[in-house]
């Protein structure tokens, strides 16, 4: 029965997503094909295969974090802060997919790094989550002693912890992303949840816009936000699991 409910839920999600996203995909494909033929028609010196190779090269370079800026190219995202953020996304299993090692040595190191880094990250998240729970329980215990409430205090503290977590990890960060990335609030909220839940589609990633200048503290603060936010969201998901079970 549980398997049937699971498959039905996933199937329902697939149907809704197909209905919402498929028409936009078809329209974008038709528009791209139209632009392709217009470019070849207006510039007869261009050849189809050569243009195709150029497009593929641009796509591959973009995946590596390199973009064209006039007659020059921007550097990739493998500076120390970018590499640090990639390391965080690897051990947290977010795996945005927008950046990946291209050398054999880098790929082998990434495997070994993640092999030991993922368990270390899980242990750290578990400890952070336990500290959060202890903090909530300690506050509830103090209020019980002061006001001699039991059920009301426990419910009030849990509600405050949930609201505080929502503000710190889901509702306020989109304002920062709107300022630094130029995203809308909806896009920032979407990125926040997709990141903290470790889904990590990679359609939105911070610090990747070559037209923007990012402060040095930006990625470091976001890395800490990811760690504590994942621990908080894991507690919420654990509560949902207990409720479903």
PDB file of C-alpha atoms in Angstrom:
ATOM      1  CA  UNK A   1       0.000   0.000   0.000  1.00  0.00           C
ATOM      2  CA  UNK A   2       2.827   2.376   0.881  1.00  0.00           C
ATOM      3  CA  UNK A   3       4.585   1.621  -2.409  1.00  0.00           C
ATOM      4  CA  UNK A   4       1.347   2.293  -4.302  1.00  0.00           C
ATOM      5  CA  UNK A   5       0.885   5.627  -2.504  1.00  0.00           C
ATOM      6  CA  UNK A   6       4.522   6.539  -3.235  1.00  0.00           C
ATOM      7  CA  UNK A   7       4.271   5.719  -6.940  1.00  0.00           C
ATOM      8  CA  UNK A   8       0.946   7.542  -7.201  1.00  0.00           C
ATOM      9  CA  UNK A   9       2.429  10.625  -5.554  1.00  0.00           C
ATOM     10  CA  UNK A  10       5.469  10.635  -7.856  1.00  0.00           C
ATOM     11  CA  UNK A  11       3.250   9.976 -10.878  1.00  0.00           C
ATOM     12  CA  UNK A  12       0.991  12.876  -9.930  1.00  0.00           C
ATOM     13  CA  UNK A  13       4.030  15.139  -9.621  1.00  0.00           C
ATOM     14  CA  UNK A  14       5.277  14.032 -13.023  1.00  0.00           C
ATOM     15  CA  UNK A  15       1.905  14.763 -14.624  1.00  0.00           C
ATOM     16  CA  UNK A  16       1.647  18.246 -13.114  1.00  0.00           C
ATOM     17  CA  UNK A  17       5.229  19.121 -14.079  1.00  0.00           C
ATOM     18  CA  UNK A  18       4.677  17.887 -17.631  1.00  0.00           C
ATOM     19  CA  UNK A  19       1.554  20.022 -17.959  1.00  0.00           C
ATOM     20  CA  UNK A  20       3.326  23.097 -16.605  1.00  0.00           C
ATOM     21  CA  UNK A  21       6.773  22.827 -18.193  1.00  0.00           C
ATOM     22  CA  UNK A  22       6.322  20.950 -21.489  1.00  0.00           C
ATOM     23  CA  UNK A  23       4.665  23.816 -23.444  1.00  0.00           C
ATOM     24  CA  UNK A  24       7.427  26.222 -22.406  1.00  0.00           C
ATOM     25  CA  UNK A  25      10.078  23.685 -23.432  1.00  0.00           C
ATOM     26  CA  UNK A  26       8.518  23.207 -26.881  1.00  0.00           C
ATOM     27  CA  UNK A  27       8.222  26.961 -27.385  1.00  0.00           C
ATOM     28  CA  UNK A  28      11.867  27.534 -26.385  1.00  0.00           C
ATOM     29  CA  UNK A  29      13.039  24.773 -28.737  1.00  0.00           C
ATOM     30  CA  UNK A  30      11.096  26.249 -31.650  1.00  0.00           C
ATOM     31  CA  UNK A  31      12.462  29.723 -30.899  1.00  0.00           C
ATOM     32  CA  UNK A  32      16.046  28.416 -30.752  1.00  0.00           C
ATOM     33  CA  UNK A  33      15.650  26.575 -34.053  1.00  0.00           C
ATOM     34  CA  UNK A  34      14.171  29.682 -35.681  1.00  0.00           C
ATOM     35  CA  UNK A  35      17.106  31.817 -34.482  1.00  0.00           C
ATOM     36  CA  UNK A  36      19.538  29.189 -35.769  1.00  0.00           C
ATOM     37  CA  UNK A  37      18.129  29.260 -39.313  1.00  0.00           C
ATOM     38  CA  UNK A  38      17.805  33.069 -39.331  1.00  0.00           C
ATOM     39  CA  UNK A  39      21.470  33.390 -38.363  1.00  0.00           C
ATOM     40  CA  UNK A  40      22.560  31.047 -41.149  1.00  0.00           C
ATOM     41  CA  UNK A  41      20.279  32.793 -43.628  1.00  0.00           C
ATOM     42  CA  UNK A  42      21.469  36.314 -42.770  1.00  0.00           C
ATOM     43  CA  UNK A  43      25.156  35.344 -42.678  1.00  0.00           C
ATOM     44  CA  UNK A  44      25.797  33.070 -45.643  1.00  0.00           C
ATOM     45  CA  UNK A  45      29.517  32.865 -44.807  1.00  0.00           C
ATOM     46  CA  UNK A  46      28.638  30.771 -41.770  1.00  0.00           C
ATOM     47  CA  UNK A  47      28.462  27.020 -42.193  1.00  0.00           C
ATOM     48  CA  UNK A  48      26.105  24.823 -40.213  1.00  0.00           C
ATOM     49  CA  UNK A  49      28.700  22.362 -38.806  1.00  0.00           C
ATOM     50  CA  UNK A  50      31.102  25.162 -37.813  1.00  0.00           C
ATOM     51  CA  UNK A  51      28.316  27.046 -36.045  1.00  0.00           C
ATOM     52  CA  UNK A  52      27.278  23.860 -34.265  1.00  0.00           C
ATOM     53  CA  UNK A  53      30.836  23.291 -33.008  1.00  0.00           C
ATOM     54  CA  UNK A  54      31.011  26.894 -31.772  1.00  0.00           C
ATOM     55  CA  UNK A  55      27.722  26.516 -29.900  1.00  0.00           C
ATOM     56  CA  UNK A  56      28.862  23.266 -28.306  1.00  0.00           C
ATOM     57  CA  UNK A  57      32.154  24.893 -27.301  1.00  0.00           C
ATOM     58  CA  UNK A  58      30.346  27.826 -25.694  1.00  0.00           C
ATOM     59  CA  UNK A  59      28.060  25.456 -23.779  1.00  0.00           C
ATOM     60  CA  UNK A  60      31.010  23.402 -22.521  1.00  0.00           C
ATOM     61  CA  UNK A  61      32.905  26.541 -21.497  1.00  0.00           C
ATOM     62  CA  UNK A  62      29.852  27.869 -19.666  1.00  0.00           C
ATOM     63  CA  UNK A  63      29.572  24.616 -17.729  1.00  0.00           C
ATOM     64  CA  UNK A  64      33.182  25.160 -16.646  1.00  0.00           C
ATOM     65  CA  UNK A  65      32.361  28.673 -15.448  1.00  0.00           C
ATOM     66  CA  UNK A  66      33.914  30.533 -18.394  1.00  0.00           C
ATOM     67  CA  UNK A  67      31.870  33.152 -20.230  1.00  0.00           C
ATOM     68  CA  UNK A  68      32.553  35.584 -23.090  1.00  0.00           C
ATOM     69  CA  UNK A  69      32.897  39.241 -22.156  1.00  0.00           C
ATOM     70  CA  UNK A  70      33.420  41.229 -25.334  1.00  0.00           C
ATOM     71  CA  UNK A  71      36.801  40.289 -26.756  1.00  0.00           C
ATOM     72  CA  UNK A  72      37.909  38.568 -23.564  1.00  0.00           C
ATOM     73  CA  UNK A  73      36.703  35.734 -21.370  1.00  0.00           C
ATOM     74  CA  UNK A  74      35.961  35.714 -17.677  1.00  0.00           C
ATOM     75  CA  UNK A  75      38.007  33.376 -15.533  1.00  0.00           C
ATOM     76  CA  UNK A  76      36.425  30.180 -14.306  1.00  0.00           C
ATOM     77  CA  UNK A  77      35.092  29.647 -10.807  1.00  0.00           C
ATOM     78  CA  UNK A  78      38.023  27.590  -9.508  1.00  0.00           C
ATOM     79  CA  UNK A  79      39.493  30.278  -7.273  1.00  0.00           C
ATOM     80  CA  UNK A  80      39.738  29.380  -3.575  1.00  0.00           C
ATOM     81  CA  UNK A  81      36.307  30.675  -2.574  1.00  0.00           C
ATOM     82  CA  UNK A  82      34.696  28.928  -5.551  1.00  0.00           C
ATOM     83  CA  UNK A  83      36.573  25.702  -4.796  1.00  0.00           C
ATOM     84  CA  UNK A  84      35.550  25.944  -1.135  1.00  0.00           C
ATOM     85  CA  UNK A  85      31.901  26.342  -2.121  1.00  0.00           C
ATOM     86  CA  UNK A  86      32.216  23.375  -4.500  1.00  0.00           C
ATOM     87  CA  UNK A  87      33.659  21.293  -1.650  1.00  0.00           C
ATOM     88  CA  UNK A  88      30.664  22.213   0.528  1.00  0.00           C
ATOM     89  CA  UNK A  89      28.228  21.260  -2.245  1.00  0.00           C
ATOM     90  CA  UNK A  90      30.046  17.936  -2.690  1.00  0.00           C
ATOM     91  CA  UNK A  91      30.129  16.740   0.933  1.00  0.00           C
ATOM     92  CA  UNK A  92      26.563  17.942   1.567  1.00  0.00           C
ATOM     93  CA  UNK A  93      25.477  15.927  -1.532  1.00  0.00           C
ATOM     94  CA  UNK A  94      23.758  19.018  -2.998  1.00  0.00           C
ATOM     95  CA  UNK A  95      25.688  18.594  -6.244  1.00  0.00           C
ATOM     96  CA  UNK A  96      24.459  21.581  -8.237  1.00  0.00           C
ATOM     97  CA  UNK A  97      26.027  20.236 -11.441  1.00  0.00           C
ATOM     98  CA  UNK A  98      27.029  23.650 -12.753  1.00  0.00           C
ATOM     99  CA  UNK A  99      30.685  23.016 -11.881  1.00  0.00           C
ATOM    100  CA  UNK A 100      32.625  19.768 -11.856  1.00  0.00           C
ATOM    101  CA  UNK A 101      36.271  18.671 -12.103  1.00  0.00           C
ATOM    102  CA  UNK A 102      37.460  18.221 -15.688  1.00  0.00           C
ATOM    103  CA  UNK A 103      40.807  16.519 -15.045  1.00  0.00           C
ATOM    104  CA  UNK A 104      41.276  12.846 -14.211  1.00  0.00           C
ATOM    105  CA  UNK A 105      43.249  13.727 -11.077  1.00  0.00           C
ATOM    106  CA  UNK A 106      40.498  16.134  -9.987  1.00  0.00           C
ATOM    107  CA  UNK A 107      37.793  13.505 -10.459  1.00  0.00           C
ATOM    108  CA  UNK A 108      39.721  10.848  -8.522  1.00  0.00           C
ATOM    109  CA  UNK A 109      40.375  13.313  -5.695  1.00  0.00           C
ATOM    110  CA  UNK A 110      36.685  14.304  -5.715  1.00  0.00           C
ATOM    111  CA  UNK A 111      35.692  10.638  -5.209  1.00  0.00           C
ATOM    112  CA  UNK A 112      38.078  10.168  -2.283  1.00  0.00           C
ATOM    113  CA  UNK A 113      37.188  13.565  -0.826  1.00  0.00           C
ATOM    114  CA  UNK A 114      33.445  12.824  -0.919  1.00  0.00           C
ATOM    115  CA  UNK A 115      33.925   9.264   0.384  1.00  0.00           C
ATOM    116  CA  UNK A 116      35.203  10.569   3.716  1.00  0.00           C
ATOM    117  CA  UNK A 117      33.589  14.016   3.581  1.00  0.00           C
ATOM    118  CA  UNK A 118      29.966  12.836   3.315  1.00  0.00           C
ATOM    119  CA  UNK A 119      30.056  10.785   6.573  1.00  0.00           C
ATOM    120  CA  UNK A 120      31.885  13.652   8.298  1.00  0.00           C
ATOM    121  CA  UNK A 121      29.207  16.063   7.102  1.00  0.00           C
ATOM    122  CA  UNK A 122      26.405  13.784   8.336  1.00  0.00           C
ATOM    123  CA  UNK A 123      28.025  13.535  11.770  1.00  0.00           C
ATOM    124  CA  UNK A 124      28.373  17.334  11.935  1.00  0.00           C
ATOM    125  CA  UNK A 125      24.761  17.901  10.847  1.00  0.00           C
ATOM    126  CA  UNK A 126      23.580  15.417  13.460  1.00  0.00           C
ATOM    127  CA  UNK A 127      25.539  17.241  16.184  1.00  0.00           C
ATOM    128  CA  UNK A 128      24.210  20.629  15.077  1.00  0.00           C
ATOM    129  CA  UNK A 129      20.670  19.243  15.059  1.00  0.00           C
ATOM    130  CA  UNK A 130      21.113  17.802  18.549  1.00  0.00           C
ATOM    131  CA  UNK A 131      22.384  21.166  19.821  1.00  0.00           C
ATOM    132  CA  UNK A 132      19.346  22.869  18.302  1.00  0.00           C
ATOM    133  CA  UNK A 133      17.041  20.372  20.022  1.00  0.00           C
ATOM    134  CA  UNK A 134      18.840  20.798  23.347  1.00  0.00           C
ATOM    135  CA  UNK A 135      18.477  24.574  23.035  1.00  0.00           C
ATOM    136  CA  UNK A 136      14.743  24.275  22.394  1.00  0.00           C
ATOM    137  CA  UNK A 137      14.296  21.805  25.272  1.00  0.00           C
ATOM    138  CA  UNK A 138      16.329  24.008  27.623  1.00  0.00           C
ATOM    139  CA  UNK A 139      14.175  27.045  26.812  1.00  0.00           C
ATOM    140  CA  UNK A 140      11.013  24.999  27.332  1.00  0.00           C
ATOM    141  CA  UNK A 141      12.303  23.710  30.678  1.00  0.00           C
ATOM    142  CA  UNK A 142      13.142  27.232  31.880  1.00  0.00           C
ATOM    143  CA  UNK A 143       9.693  28.545  30.954  1.00  0.00           C
ATOM    144  CA  UNK A 144       8.026  25.578  32.659  1.00  0.00           C
ATOM    145  CA  UNK A 145       9.827  26.381  35.888  1.00  0.00           C
ATOM    146  CA  UNK A 146       8.978  30.077  35.701  1.00  0.00           C
ATOM    147  CA  UNK A 147       5.334  29.935  34.568  1.00  0.00           C
ATOM    148  CA  UNK A 148       4.508  26.347  35.635  1.00  0.00           C
ATOM    149  CA  UNK A 149       3.229  25.547  32.161  1.00  0.00           C
ATOM    150  CA  UNK A 150       3.821  22.187  30.559  1.00  0.00           C
ATOM    151  CA  UNK A 151       1.914  21.453  27.380  1.00  0.00           C
ATOM    152  CA  UNK A 152       1.489  25.124  26.464  1.00  0.00           C
ATOM    153  CA  UNK A 153       5.180  25.853  26.960  1.00  0.00           C
ATOM    154  CA  UNK A 154       6.346  22.904  24.873  1.00  0.00           C
ATOM    155  CA  UNK A 155       4.001  23.816  22.027  1.00  0.00           C
ATOM    156  CA  UNK A 156       4.946  27.508  22.224  1.00  0.00           C
ATOM    157  CA  UNK A 157       8.705  26.798  22.150  1.00  0.00           C
ATOM    158  CA  UNK A 158       8.424  24.383  19.216  1.00  0.00           C
ATOM    159  CA  UNK A 159       6.342  26.910  17.309  1.00  0.00           C
ATOM    160  CA  UNK A 160       8.893  29.668  17.999  1.00  0.00           C
ATOM    161  CA  UNK A 161      11.746  27.392  16.887  1.00  0.00           C
ATOM    162  CA  UNK A 162       9.889  26.571  13.671  1.00  0.00           C
ATOM    163  CA  UNK A 163       9.110  30.234  12.920  1.00  0.00           C
ATOM    164  CA  UNK A 164      12.680  31.318  13.749  1.00  0.00           C
ATOM    165  CA  UNK A 165      14.075  28.639  11.441  1.00  0.00           C
ATOM    166  CA  UNK A 166      11.711  29.685   8.668  1.00  0.00           C
ATOM    167  CA  UNK A 167      12.867  33.285   8.999  1.00  0.00           C
ATOM    168  CA  UNK A 168      16.608  32.572   9.215  1.00  0.00           C
ATOM    169  CA  UNK A 169      16.870  29.845   6.597  1.00  0.00           C
ATOM    170  CA  UNK A 170      14.000  30.284   4.123  1.00  0.00           C
ATOM    171  CA  UNK A 171      12.275  33.672   4.353  1.00  0.00           C
ATOM    172  CA  UNK A 172      15.120  36.168   4.942  1.00  0.00           C
ATOM    173  CA  UNK A 173      17.932  34.720   2.724  1.00  0.00           C
ATOM    174  CA  UNK A 174      15.991  35.462  -0.516  1.00  0.00           C
ATOM    175  CA  UNK A 175      16.331  39.165   0.330  1.00  0.00           C
ATOM    176  CA  UNK A 176      20.128  38.771   0.319  1.00  0.00           C
ATOM    177  CA  UNK A 177      20.001  36.823  -2.943  1.00  0.00           C
ATOM    178  CA  UNK A 178      17.824  39.517  -4.502  1.00  0.00           C
ATOM    179  CA  UNK A 179      20.451  42.106  -3.609  1.00  0.00           C
ATOM    180  CA  UNK A 180      23.573  40.146  -4.588  1.00  0.00           C
ATOM    181  CA  UNK A 181      22.263  38.020  -7.475  1.00  0.00           C
ATOM    182  CA  UNK A 182      19.459  40.151  -8.884  1.00  0.00           C
ATOM    183  CA  UNK A 183      16.933  37.341  -8.416  1.00  0.00           C
ATOM    184  CA  UNK A 184      13.296  37.856  -7.577  1.00  0.00           C
ATOM    185  CA  UNK A 185      12.106  36.876  -4.092  1.00  0.00           C
ATOM    186  CA  UNK A 186      10.390  33.788  -5.517  1.00  0.00           C
ATOM    187  CA  UNK A 187      13.611  32.690  -7.221  1.00  0.00           C
ATOM    188  CA  UNK A 188      15.597  33.231  -4.012  1.00  0.00           C
ATOM    189  CA  UNK A 189      13.080  31.252  -1.958  1.00  0.00           C
ATOM    190  CA  UNK A 190      13.119  28.473  -4.545  1.00  0.00           C
ATOM    191  CA  UNK A 191      16.946  28.367  -4.448  1.00  0.00           C
ATOM    192  CA  UNK A 192      16.918  28.299  -0.630  1.00  0.00           C
ATOM    193  CA  UNK A 193      14.657  25.271  -0.381  1.00  0.00           C
ATOM    194  CA  UNK A 194      16.256  23.374  -3.287  1.00  0.00           C
ATOM    195  CA  UNK A 195      19.677  23.909  -1.676  1.00  0.00           C
ATOM    196  CA  UNK A 196      18.836  23.087   1.949  1.00  0.00           C
ATOM    197  CA  UNK A 197      16.876  19.997   0.930  1.00  0.00           C
ATOM    198  CA  UNK A 198      19.999  18.866  -1.042  1.00  0.00           C
ATOM    199  CA  UNK A 199      17.947  18.503  -4.228  1.00  0.00           C
ATOM    200  CA  UNK A 200      20.362  20.880  -5.953  1.00  0.00           C
ATOM    201  CA  UNK A 201      19.053  21.175  -9.509  1.00  0.00           C
ATOM    202  CA  UNK A 202      21.757  23.687 -10.414  1.00  0.00           C
ATOM    203  CA  UNK A 203      19.489  26.063 -12.337  1.00  0.00           C
ATOM    204  CA  UNK A 204      20.179  28.716  -9.692  1.00  0.00           C
ATOM    205  CA  UNK A 205      23.623  28.905  -8.069  1.00  0.00           C
ATOM    206  CA  UNK A 206      25.112  31.828  -6.182  1.00  0.00           C
ATOM    207  CA  UNK A 207      28.238  33.662  -7.281  1.00  0.00           C
ATOM    208  CA  UNK A 208      28.089  32.570 -10.935  1.00  0.00           C
ATOM    209  CA  UNK A 209      27.061  35.817 -12.650  1.00  0.00           C
ATOM    210  CA  UNK A 210      30.160  37.277 -14.386  1.00  0.00           C
ATOM    211  CA  UNK A 211      28.494  40.695 -14.593  1.00  0.00           C
ATOM    212  CA  UNK A 212      28.326  41.049 -10.814  1.00  0.00           C
ATOM    213  CA  UNK A 213      31.007  41.668  -8.197  1.00  0.00           C
ATOM    214  CA  UNK A 214      30.618  39.602  -5.048  1.00  0.00           C
ATOM    215  CA  UNK A 215      32.112  40.486  -1.640  1.00  0.00           C
ATOM    216  CA  UNK A 216      34.700  38.123  -0.196  1.00  0.00           C
ATOM    217  CA  UNK A 217      32.496  37.088   2.735  1.00  0.00           C
ATOM    218  CA  UNK A 218      29.526  36.164   0.549  1.00  0.00           C
ATOM    219  CA  UNK A 219      30.239  32.512  -0.249  1.00  0.00           C
ATOM    220  CA  UNK A 220      31.639  31.832   3.237  1.00  0.00           C
ATOM    221  CA  UNK A 221      28.451  33.107   4.883  1.00  0.00           C
ATOM    222  CA  UNK A 222      26.311  31.100   2.464  1.00  0.00           C
ATOM    223  CA  UNK A 223      28.361  27.978   3.279  1.00  0.00           C
ATOM    224  CA  UNK A 224      27.552  28.405   6.996  1.00  0.00           C
ATOM    225  CA  UNK A 225      23.914  29.084   6.119  1.00  0.00           C
ATOM    226  CA  UNK A 226      23.838  25.801   4.189  1.00  0.00           C
ATOM    227  CA  UNK A 227      25.259  23.798   7.118  1.00  0.00           C
ATOM    228  CA  UNK A 228      22.913  25.172   9.785  1.00  0.00           C
ATOM    229  CA  UNK A 229      19.964  25.355   7.409  1.00  0.00           C
ATOM    230  CA  UNK A 230      20.360  21.718   6.407  1.00  0.00           C
ATOM    231  CA  UNK A 231      20.455  20.713  10.086  1.00  0.00           C
ATOM    232  CA  UNK A 232      17.262  22.673  10.792  1.00  0.00           C
ATOM    233  CA  UNK A 233      15.441  21.368   7.727  1.00  0.00           C
ATOM    234  CA  UNK A 234      16.532  17.819   8.610  1.00  0.00           C
ATOM    235  CA  UNK A 235      14.741  18.211  11.955  1.00  0.00           C
ATOM    236  CA  UNK A 236      11.597  19.423  10.176  1.00  0.00           C
ATOM    237  CA  UNK A 237      11.770  16.516   7.720  1.00  0.00           C
ATOM    238  CA  UNK A 238      12.320  14.103  10.616  1.00  0.00           C
ATOM    239  CA  UNK A 239       9.165  15.444  12.248  1.00  0.00           C
ATOM    240  CA  UNK A 240       7.277  14.921   8.967  1.00  0.00           C
ATOM    241  CA  UNK A 241       8.625  11.360   8.761  1.00  0.00           C
ATOM    242  CA  UNK A 242       7.432  10.616  12.312  1.00  0.00           C
ATOM    243  CA  UNK A 243       4.028  12.089  11.475  1.00  0.00           C
ATOM    244  CA  UNK A 244       3.690   9.950   8.305  1.00  0.00           C
ATOM    245  CA  UNK A 245       4.875   6.801  10.049  1.00  0.00           C
TER     246      UNK A 245
END
